[in-house]
Amino acid sequence: MKFANLLKIAGKALLRNKTRALLTMLGIIIGIASVIAMVSLGQSSQKSINDQISTMGTNLITVMRAAQRQGGVNIGSANLQTLTAKDVDAILESPYISMATPVVTASDQLVYGSNNWPGSIQGGNPYLLDIRKLEIASGTNFTWQDVTNSTKVCVIGQTVADELFPDGEDPVGKIIRFGKIPFKVIGVLAPKGQNQMGQDQDDILIAPYTTVQKRILAINYLHSIMASAASEEVATLAQDDVEAILRKQHKIKPGQEDDFRVRTQQEILETMESVSGFLTVLLAAIASISLVVGGIGIMNIMYVTVTERTREIGLRMSIGAKNRDILLQFLFESTILSLIGGVIGILLGLGLSYAASTALNWPFVVSTTAVVASFIVCAATGIFFGWYPARKASSLNPITALRYE
């Protein structure tokens, strides 16, 4: 039997029972839509994470205080005073490091006139804005002289500016208070929005680290160090060099535990991608269960169809149709059901993922691999679950089939 005739017969058979065909396809539609949506959202999430990390610089290196043990007891890292400004000077001598800054932080109430806002301050040197990929929208950054003199000047984020100056007043040149300490605003940062963790990157006040150390925290050590590798290609070399420098600075002997941790953006990126990829595969696997359910639905309906059309099968065989023709006829019907359901499912899945990506403010990513794989799976589902009913139909005895009531 010709291919065109098989398609024509299968199409007519399906059109005779439109509602049944639609309900049969429903399982496939839901399954494919779920898989496409889950995979697409997973990749959208990964791209969003990559974009967020890229805004902080893929060559960013962070040095943090490491938890220590005394007498077998973990005493944590909050009170450790192992990082100092001398460590920053030593790190800057590395040929793989282009910039480095001390980092100290504190939280308190920000006040201007009758307006106040619970905020945080981050102390650093003039490199801090470049390392964090922050730009000045108005005003200027503080200088090295401000760091030397512990000057009470600051640069504020857009959220702080909006909360303390709700009437649109220019913050530059105004005096605000961080707790009881007055700071002169010399610059306003360009907006960056929320990061991947939902934290507002514009809710920040940046000042010379010496000012934060001496006038707010009364400490002489650092909470962390931020550095920028000379390029993304040498980030790993820079990390190794920083670790070697700090071991020498802190006089850590071979075999002793480090009192610091060095992390790169690449490590964070790989960790986030690993977690996101695992969740995507897990969700896609769960969604694939509905594909199996849809395939079983196709098998069930094809069994019913074979039973209903037993006399038709006998008639076709009596006028010359071969077993192979009957087999292909029912296989075509199950495959067409599966493919149509798959196409509808793909379109529905892409629509759902687009809507979800838009709502979550993620980039919309279409997984070509998932779309092609879904189409192939649909065809395979139709053939696999339609084979046995079709085989049963093709093996009927023509005489018995014609006598079937």
Tab-separated table of C-alpha atoms in Angstrom:
chain	number	residue	atom	x	y	z
A	1	MET	CA	0.000	0.000	0.000
A	2	LYS	CA	1.295	3.419	-0.911
A	3	PHE	CA	2.422	5.892	1.730
A	4	ALA	CA	-0.161	8.475	0.617
A	5	ASN	CA	-2.985	5.941	0.922
A	6	LEU	CA	-1.851	4.969	4.424
A	7	LEU	CA	-1.898	8.629	5.471
A	8	LYS	CA	-5.328	9.133	3.932
A	9	ILE	CA	-6.858	6.081	5.635
A	10	ALA	CA	-5.252	6.960	9.004
A	11	GLY	CA	-6.443	10.561	8.744
A	12	LYS	CA	-10.036	9.558	7.982
A	13	ALA	CA	-10.060	7.055	10.838
A	14	LEU	CA	-8.887	9.690	13.303
A	15	LEU	CA	-11.324	12.331	12.044
A	16	ARG	CA	-14.238	9.958	12.608
A	17	ASN	CA	-13.488	10.119	16.353
A	18	LYS	CA	-12.160	13.655	16.919
A	19	THR	CA	-12.944	13.810	20.637
A	20	ARG	CA	-11.372	10.438	21.320
A	21	ALA	CA	-8.281	11.426	19.319
A	22	LEU	CA	-7.950	14.724	21.219
A	23	LEU	CA	-8.289	13.037	24.599
A	24	THR	CA	-5.747	10.414	23.537
A	25	MET	CA	-3.279	13.138	22.534
A	26	LEU	CA	-3.771	15.000	25.814
A	27	GLY	CA	-1.267	12.854	27.717
A	28	ILE	CA	1.365	13.400	25.033
A	29	ILE	CA	0.615	17.139	24.904
A	30	ILE	CA	0.984	17.549	28.673
A	31	GLY	CA	4.108	15.403	28.793
A	32	ILE	CA	5.935	17.178	25.965
A	33	ALA	CA	4.831	20.639	27.172
A	34	SER	CA	6.119	19.853	30.672
A	35	VAL	CA	9.489	18.604	29.440
A	36	ILE	CA	9.997	21.540	27.061
A	37	ALA	CA	8.961	24.068	29.723
A	38	MET	CA	11.180	22.533	32.416
A	39	VAL	CA	14.253	22.285	30.197
A	40	SER	CA	13.747	25.785	28.786
A	41	LEU	CA	13.236	27.314	32.233
A	42	GLY	CA	16.274	25.455	33.546
A	43	GLN	CA	18.443	26.876	30.769
A	44	SER	CA	16.892	30.332	31.240
A	45	SER	CA	17.799	30.129	34.921
A	46	GLN	CA	21.375	29.116	34.074
A	47	LYS	CA	21.748	32.000	31.606
A	48	SER	CA	20.321	34.421	34.155
A	49	ILE	CA	22.851	33.187	36.731
A	50	ASN	CA	25.684	33.504	34.199
A	51	ASP	CA	24.607	37.042	33.303
A	52	GLN	CA	24.395	38.053	36.968
A	53	ILE	CA	27.835	36.643	37.742
A	54	SER	CA	29.251	38.254	34.603
A	55	THR	CA	28.061	41.676	35.830
A	56	MET	CA	30.391	41.211	38.809
A	57	GLY	CA	33.256	40.204	36.546
A	58	THR	CA	34.226	36.654	35.663
A	59	ASN	CA	37.790	37.400	36.834
A	60	LEU	CA	36.705	38.402	40.358
A	61	ILE	CA	38.622	36.749	43.210
A	62	THR	CA	37.366	36.897	46.789
A	63	VAL	CA	39.424	36.161	49.894
A	64	MET	CA	37.463	35.361	53.047
A	65	ARG	CA	38.348	34.411	56.589
A	66	ALA	CA	38.197	30.650	57.093
A	67	ALA	CA	36.669	28.867	60.072
A	68	GLN	CA	39.286	27.704	62.532
A	69	ARG	CA	39.483	24.892	65.069
A	70	GLN	CA	40.859	25.074	68.570
A	71	GLY	CA	41.137	21.874	70.550
A	72	GLY	CA	39.014	20.107	67.957
A	73	VAL	CA	36.227	22.706	68.298
A	74	ASN	CA	35.138	24.795	65.316
A	75	ILE	CA	35.219	28.431	66.527
A	76	GLY	CA	33.933	29.870	63.243
A	77	SER	CA	35.365	32.818	61.305
A	78	ALA	CA	33.323	35.807	62.531
A	79	ASN	CA	35.891	36.976	65.096
A	80	LEU	CA	39.063	36.093	63.201
A	81	GLN	CA	41.468	38.961	62.556
A	82	THR	CA	43.680	37.238	60.040
A	83	LEU	CA	43.216	39.532	57.022
A	84	THR	CA	44.923	42.943	57.014
A	85	ALA	CA	45.702	45.793	54.646
A	86	LYS	CA	49.247	44.406	54.313
A	87	ASP	CA	47.751	41.298	52.705
A	88	VAL	CA	46.168	43.539	50.066
A	89	ASP	CA	49.507	45.223	49.348
A	90	ALA	CA	51.155	41.801	48.977
A	91	ILE	CA	48.405	40.545	46.652
A	92	LEU	CA	48.796	43.630	44.436
A	93	GLU	CA	52.404	42.587	43.774
A	94	SER	CA	51.196	39.435	41.983
A	95	PRO	CA	51.673	39.646	38.197
A	96	TYR	CA	48.275	37.970	37.749
A	97	ILE	CA	46.360	40.581	39.777
A	98	SER	CA	45.341	43.929	38.293
A	99	MET	CA	43.393	45.378	41.254
A	100	ALA	CA	42.687	44.523	44.892
A	101	THR	CA	40.751	46.169	47.700
A	102	PRO	CA	40.181	45.637	51.411
A	103	VAL	CA	36.538	45.084	52.357
A	104	VAL	CA	34.863	45.876	55.685
A	105	THR	CA	31.108	46.062	56.211
A	106	ALA	CA	28.640	47.321	58.804
A	107	SER	CA	24.881	47.850	59.115
A	108	ASP	CA	22.968	50.711	60.736
A	109	GLN	CA	20.216	53.261	60.144
A	110	LEU	CA	20.739	55.828	57.389
A	111	VAL	CA	19.255	59.251	58.110
A	112	TYR	CA	18.741	62.449	56.133
A	113	GLY	CA	16.408	65.037	57.603
A	114	SER	CA	13.146	63.301	58.472
A	115	ASN	CA	13.880	60.346	56.165
A	116	ASN	CA	15.600	57.190	57.328
A	117	TRP	CA	16.414	53.778	55.893
A	118	PRO	CA	18.004	50.592	57.331
A	119	GLY	CA	21.131	50.203	55.281
A	120	SER	CA	24.642	48.819	55.117
A	121	ILE	CA	28.019	50.323	54.393
A	122	GLN	CA	30.887	48.704	52.544
A	123	GLY	CA	34.384	50.055	52.970
A	124	GLY	CA	37.065	49.689	50.334
A	125	ASN	CA	39.648	51.590	48.341
A	126	PRO	CA	39.017	53.381	45.012
A	127	TYR	CA	39.462	50.064	43.149
A	128	LEU	CA	36.278	48.656	44.740
A	129	LEU	CA	33.898	50.179	42.185
A	130	ASP	CA	35.919	48.859	39.227
A	131	ILE	CA	36.272	45.394	40.746
A	132	ARG	CA	32.517	45.171	41.422
A	133	LYS	CA	31.670	46.633	37.986
A	134	LEU	CA	29.884	49.608	39.556
A	135	GLU	CA	29.559	52.890	37.679
A	136	ILE	CA	29.086	56.433	38.918
A	137	ALA	CA	25.882	58.002	37.576
A	138	SER	CA	26.533	61.431	39.132
A	139	GLY	CA	29.291	62.907	41.240
A	140	THR	CA	32.620	61.171	41.705
A	141	ASN	CA	34.375	58.314	43.487
A	142	PHE	CA	36.437	58.860	46.656
A	143	THR	CA	40.212	59.158	46.288
A	144	TRP	CA	43.336	57.545	47.724
A	145	GLN	CA	43.773	60.714	49.800
A	146	ASP	CA	40.345	60.060	51.325
A	147	VAL	CA	41.520	56.555	52.267
A	148	THR	CA	44.719	57.891	53.848
A	149	ASN	CA	42.857	60.566	55.821
A	150	SER	CA	39.851	58.351	56.727
A	151	THR	CA	37.602	61.032	55.243
A	152	LYS	CA	33.882	60.771	55.974
A	153	VAL	CA	32.708	60.708	52.362
A	154	CYS	CA	30.583	58.107	50.591
A	155	VAL	CA	29.023	56.945	47.350
A	156	ILE	CA	25.425	55.716	47.592
A	157	GLY	CA	23.313	53.301	45.542
A	158	GLN	CA	20.095	54.280	43.790
A	159	THR	CA	17.841	52.632	46.403
A	160	VAL	CA	19.455	54.639	49.205
A	161	ALA	CA	19.124	57.801	47.124
A	162	ASP	CA	15.424	57.133	46.472
A	163	GLU	CA	14.670	56.407	50.146
A	164	LEU	CA	16.589	59.334	51.661
A	165	PHE	CA	15.778	61.810	48.895
A	166	PRO	CA	12.225	60.861	47.817
A	167	ASP	CA	11.508	64.326	46.382
A	168	GLY	CA	14.159	63.929	43.696
A	169	GLU	CA	16.679	66.189	45.424
A	170	ASP	CA	20.248	65.734	44.184
A	171	PRO	CA	22.083	63.753	46.907
A	172	VAL	CA	25.562	64.887	45.803
A	173	GLY	CA	26.996	67.309	48.324
A	174	LYS	CA	24.440	66.486	51.046
A	175	ILE	CA	25.328	65.236	54.521
A	176	ILE	CA	23.669	61.986	55.631
A	177	ARG	CA	24.184	59.998	58.820
A	178	PHE	CA	25.141	56.356	59.141
A	179	GLY	CA	24.065	55.718	62.703
A	180	LYS	CA	25.590	58.756	64.433
A	181	ILE	CA	28.440	59.268	61.942
A	182	PRO	CA	27.956	62.026	59.321
A	183	PHE	CA	29.005	61.282	55.739
A	184	LYS	CA	29.156	63.640	52.796
A	185	VAL	CA	27.635	62.131	49.638
A	186	ILE	CA	30.065	62.677	46.764
A	187	GLY	CA	28.540	60.287	44.219
A	188	VAL	CA	25.508	58.216	43.231
A	189	LEU	CA	25.897	54.802	41.592
A	190	ALA	CA	24.141	53.752	38.396
A	191	PRO	CA	21.273	51.271	39.082
A	192	LYS	CA	22.061	47.530	38.883
A	193	GLY	CA	18.801	45.983	40.163
A	194	GLN	CA	18.478	42.696	42.005
A	195	ASN	CA	20.947	39.857	41.782
A	196	GLN	CA	20.068	36.182	41.241
A	197	MET	CA	19.430	35.713	44.962
A	198	GLY	CA	16.900	38.549	45.026
A	199	GLN	CA	19.217	40.974	46.858
A	200	ASP	CA	18.996	44.646	45.945
A	201	GLN	CA	22.429	45.635	44.603
A	202	ASP	CA	21.481	49.319	44.770
A	203	ASP	CA	20.858	49.258	48.528
A	204	ILE	CA	24.453	50.082	49.411
A	205	LEU	CA	26.677	52.859	50.716
A	206	ILE	CA	30.406	52.727	49.859
A	207	ALA	CA	33.116	54.619	51.743
A	208	PRO	CA	36.885	54.483	52.340
A	209	TYR	CA	37.647	51.310	54.284
A	210	THR	CA	39.802	53.212	56.785
A	211	THR	CA	36.795	55.390	57.644
A	212	VAL	CA	34.635	52.333	58.306
A	213	GLN	CA	37.407	50.650	60.299
A	214	LYS	CA	38.270	53.585	62.552
A	215	ARG	CA	35.083	55.627	62.871
A	216	ILE	CA	32.408	52.904	62.823
A	217	LEU	CA	33.809	49.480	63.703
A	218	ALA	CA	36.963	50.415	65.672
A	219	ILE	CA	38.942	47.515	64.180
A	220	ASN	CA	42.245	47.200	62.331
A	221	TYR	CA	41.563	43.978	60.410
A	222	LEU	CA	39.515	43.223	57.276
A	223	HIS	CA	36.363	41.178	56.755
A	224	SER	CA	37.444	40.124	53.274
A	225	ILE	CA	39.520	41.076	50.239
A	226	MET	CA	38.334	41.494	46.665
A	227	ALA	CA	40.736	41.260	43.756
A	228	SER	CA	40.532	41.224	40.000
A	229	ALA	CA	42.663	38.889	37.894
A	230	ALA	CA	44.519	40.499	35.005
A	231	SER	CA	42.280	38.496	32.654
A	232	GLU	CA	39.766	35.671	32.745
A	233	GLU	CA	42.362	33.326	31.251
A	234	VAL	CA	44.749	33.714	34.212
A	235	ALA	CA	42.058	33.618	36.932
A	236	THR	CA	43.138	30.147	38.079
A	237	LEU	CA	46.811	31.155	38.139
A	238	ALA	CA	45.844	34.282	40.054
A	239	GLN	CA	43.940	32.214	42.601
A	240	ASP	CA	46.921	29.912	43.159
A	241	ASP	CA	49.288	32.883	43.452
A	242	VAL	CA	47.032	34.649	45.966
A	243	GLU	CA	46.882	31.489	48.089
A	244	ALA	CA	50.690	31.188	48.029
A	245	ILE	CA	51.114	34.880	48.925
A	246	LEU	CA	48.713	34.676	51.865
A	247	ARG	CA	50.314	31.494	53.217
A	248	LYS	CA	53.625	33.336	53.208
A	249	GLN	CA	52.064	36.467	54.729
A	250	HIS	CA	50.378	34.487	57.514
A	251	LYS	CA	53.429	32.245	58.060
A	252	ILE	CA	51.406	29.075	57.495
A	253	LYS	CA	53.631	26.028	57.426
A	254	PRO	CA	53.150	23.121	54.995
A	255	GLY	CA	50.445	20.796	56.292
A	256	GLN	CA	48.828	23.487	58.449
A	257	GLU	CA	45.229	24.530	57.824
A	258	ASP	CA	44.755	27.837	55.982
A	259	ASP	CA	43.110	30.670	57.918
A	260	PHE	CA	41.579	32.033	54.717
A	261	ARG	CA	39.568	30.877	51.699
A	262	VAL	CA	40.063	32.034	48.130
A	263	ARG	CA	37.128	31.803	45.752
A	264	THR	CA	36.752	32.752	42.079
A	265	GLN	CA	33.625	33.583	40.122
A	266	GLN	CA	34.288	30.540	37.958
A	267	GLU	CA	33.905	28.260	40.984
A	268	ILE	CA	30.626	29.930	41.913
A	269	LEU	CA	29.448	29.714	38.304
A	270	GLU	CA	30.293	26.007	38.049
A	271	THR	CA	28.535	25.264	41.352
A	272	MET	CA	25.398	27.155	40.351
A	273	GLU	CA	25.368	25.515	36.906
A	274	SER	CA	25.765	22.084	38.498
A	275	VAL	CA	22.858	22.650	40.879
A	276	SER	CA	20.678	24.232	38.192
A	277	GLY	CA	21.510	21.465	35.702
A	278	PHE	CA	20.655	18.738	38.228
A	279	LEU	CA	17.315	20.369	39.039
A	280	THR	CA	16.533	20.737	35.325
A	281	VAL	CA	17.237	17.043	34.666
A	282	LEU	CA	15.228	16.043	37.749
A	283	LEU	CA	12.206	18.137	36.757
A	284	ALA	CA	12.412	16.958	33.141
A	285	ALA	CA	12.562	13.334	34.318
A	286	ILE	CA	9.482	13.844	36.492
A	287	ALA	CA	7.671	15.539	33.604
A	288	SER	CA	8.609	12.621	31.332
A	289	ILE	CA	6.428	10.319	33.417
A	290	SER	CA	3.384	11.906	31.804
A	291	LEU	CA	4.815	10.870	28.416
A	292	VAL	CA	4.678	7.246	29.504
A	293	VAL	CA	1.112	7.794	30.692
A	294	GLY	CA	0.270	9.351	27.327
A	295	GLY	CA	1.842	6.401	25.506
A	296	ILE	CA	-0.211	3.945	27.554
A	297	GLY	CA	-3.278	5.976	26.631
A	298	ILE	CA	-2.437	5.577	22.947
A	299	MET	CA	-2.003	1.819	23.374
A	300	ASN	CA	-5.321	1.562	25.177
A	301	ILE	CA	-7.209	3.502	22.505
A	302	MET	CA	-5.573	1.529	19.708
A	303	TYR	CA	-6.709	-1.703	21.366
A	304	VAL	CA	-10.244	-0.323	21.429
A	305	THR	CA	-9.919	0.782	17.807
A	306	VAL	CA	-8.749	-2.654	16.680
A	307	THR	CA	-11.696	-4.263	18.459
A	308	GLU	CA	-14.205	-1.807	16.953
A	309	ARG	CA	-12.814	-2.214	13.441
A	310	THR	CA	-12.363	-5.994	13.421
A	311	ARG	CA	-14.887	-6.483	10.581
A	312	GLU	CA	-13.247	-3.633	8.622
A	313	ILE	CA	-9.890	-5.400	9.007
A	314	GLY	CA	-11.404	-8.666	7.806
A	315	LEU	CA	-12.965	-6.910	4.818
A	316	ARG	CA	-9.663	-5.270	3.839
A	317	MET	CA	-7.858	-8.586	4.075
A	318	SER	CA	-10.521	-10.339	2.019
A	319	ILE	CA	-10.027	-7.900	-0.868
A	320	GLY	CA	-6.244	-8.253	-0.905
A	321	ALA	CA	-4.751	-6.230	1.937
A	322	LYS	CA	-1.670	-7.904	3.340
A	323	ASN	CA	-0.796	-8.301	7.012
A	324	ARG	CA	1.944	-5.716	6.503
A	325	ASP	CA	-0.609	-3.195	5.166
A	326	ILE	CA	-2.865	-3.632	8.217
A	327	LEU	CA	0.149	-3.343	10.542
A	328	LEU	CA	1.331	-0.112	8.886
A	329	GLN	CA	-2.217	1.299	8.852
A	330	PHE	CA	-2.588	1.113	12.644
A	331	LEU	CA	1.034	2.107	13.249
A	332	PHE	CA	0.430	5.222	11.144
A	333	GLU	CA	-2.633	6.086	13.199
A	334	SER	CA	-0.810	5.802	16.539
A	335	THR	CA	2.246	7.668	15.216
A	336	ILE	CA	0.143	10.494	13.775
A	337	LEU	CA	-1.703	10.825	17.090
A	338	SER	CA	1.607	11.023	18.920
A	339	LEU	CA	3.243	13.467	16.489
A	340	ILE	CA	0.289	15.872	16.415
A	341	GLY	CA	0.163	15.775	20.198
A	342	GLY	CA	3.934	16.359	20.271
A	343	VAL	CA	3.771	19.420	18.011
A	344	ILE	CA	0.978	20.928	20.105
A	345	GLY	CA	2.940	20.069	23.271
A	346	ILE	CA	6.120	21.718	21.949
A	347	LEU	CA	4.258	24.923	21.080
A	348	LEU	CA	2.465	24.909	24.429
A	349	GLY	CA	5.728	24.239	26.309
A	350	LEU	CA	7.518	27.103	24.538
A	351	GLY	CA	4.594	29.401	25.279
A	352	LEU	CA	4.588	28.457	28.959
A	353	SER	CA	8.356	28.868	29.292
A	354	TYR	CA	8.199	32.274	27.562
A	355	ALA	CA	5.463	33.440	29.917
A	356	ALA	CA	7.343	32.154	32.981
A	357	SER	CA	10.660	33.667	31.840
A	358	THR	CA	8.984	37.020	31.263
A	359	ALA	CA	7.303	36.921	34.689
A	360	LEU	CA	10.602	36.003	36.417
A	361	ASN	CA	12.575	38.517	34.332
A	362	TRP	CA	14.818	35.750	32.979
A	363	PRO	CA	16.153	35.577	29.411
A	364	PHE	CA	14.003	33.336	27.222
A	365	VAL	CA	16.054	30.367	25.998
A	366	VAL	CA	14.823	27.811	23.455
A	367	SER	CA	16.512	24.437	23.778
A	368	THR	CA	16.809	23.177	20.200
A	369	THR	CA	18.063	19.839	21.507
A	370	ALA	CA	14.990	19.439	23.730
A	371	VAL	CA	12.630	20.333	20.855
A	372	VAL	CA	14.246	17.889	18.409
A	373	ALA	CA	14.498	15.183	21.069
A	374	SER	CA	10.828	15.683	21.999
A	375	PHE	CA	9.774	15.293	18.360
A	376	ILE	CA	11.794	12.075	18.041
A	377	VAL	CA	10.369	10.785	21.339
A	378	CYS	CA	6.848	11.465	20.065
A	379	ALA	CA	7.430	9.379	16.950
A	380	ALA	CA	9.064	6.629	19.029
A	381	THR	CA	6.167	6.694	21.519
A	382	GLY	CA	3.617	6.300	18.734
A	383	ILE	CA	5.522	3.377	17.203
A	384	PHE	CA	6.369	1.693	20.519
A	385	PHE	CA	2.923	1.867	22.082
A	386	GLY	CA	1.106	1.343	18.787
A	387	TRP	CA	3.093	-1.695	17.719
A	388	TYR	CA	1.366	-4.356	19.791
A	389	PRO	CA	-2.226	-3.321	18.937
A	390	ALA	CA	-1.185	-2.992	15.275
A	391	ARG	CA	0.471	-6.408	15.396
A	392	LYS	CA	-2.694	-7.856	16.883
A	393	ALA	CA	-4.778	-6.302	14.100
A	394	SER	CA	-2.487	-7.621	11.350
A	395	SER	CA	-2.564	-11.175	12.764
A	396	LEU	CA	-6.370	-11.492	12.721
A	397	ASN	CA	-7.854	-14.308	10.682
A	398	PRO	CA	-9.891	-12.700	7.843
A	399	ILE	CA	-12.771	-15.200	8.162
A	400	THR	CA	-12.969	-14.817	11.945
A	401	ALA	CA	-12.779	-11.022	11.574
A	402	LEU	CA	-15.659	-10.936	9.065
A	403	ARG	CA	-17.852	-13.002	11.434
A	404	TYR	CA	-17.031	-10.682	14.377
A	405	GLU	CA	-20.098	-8.957	15.869
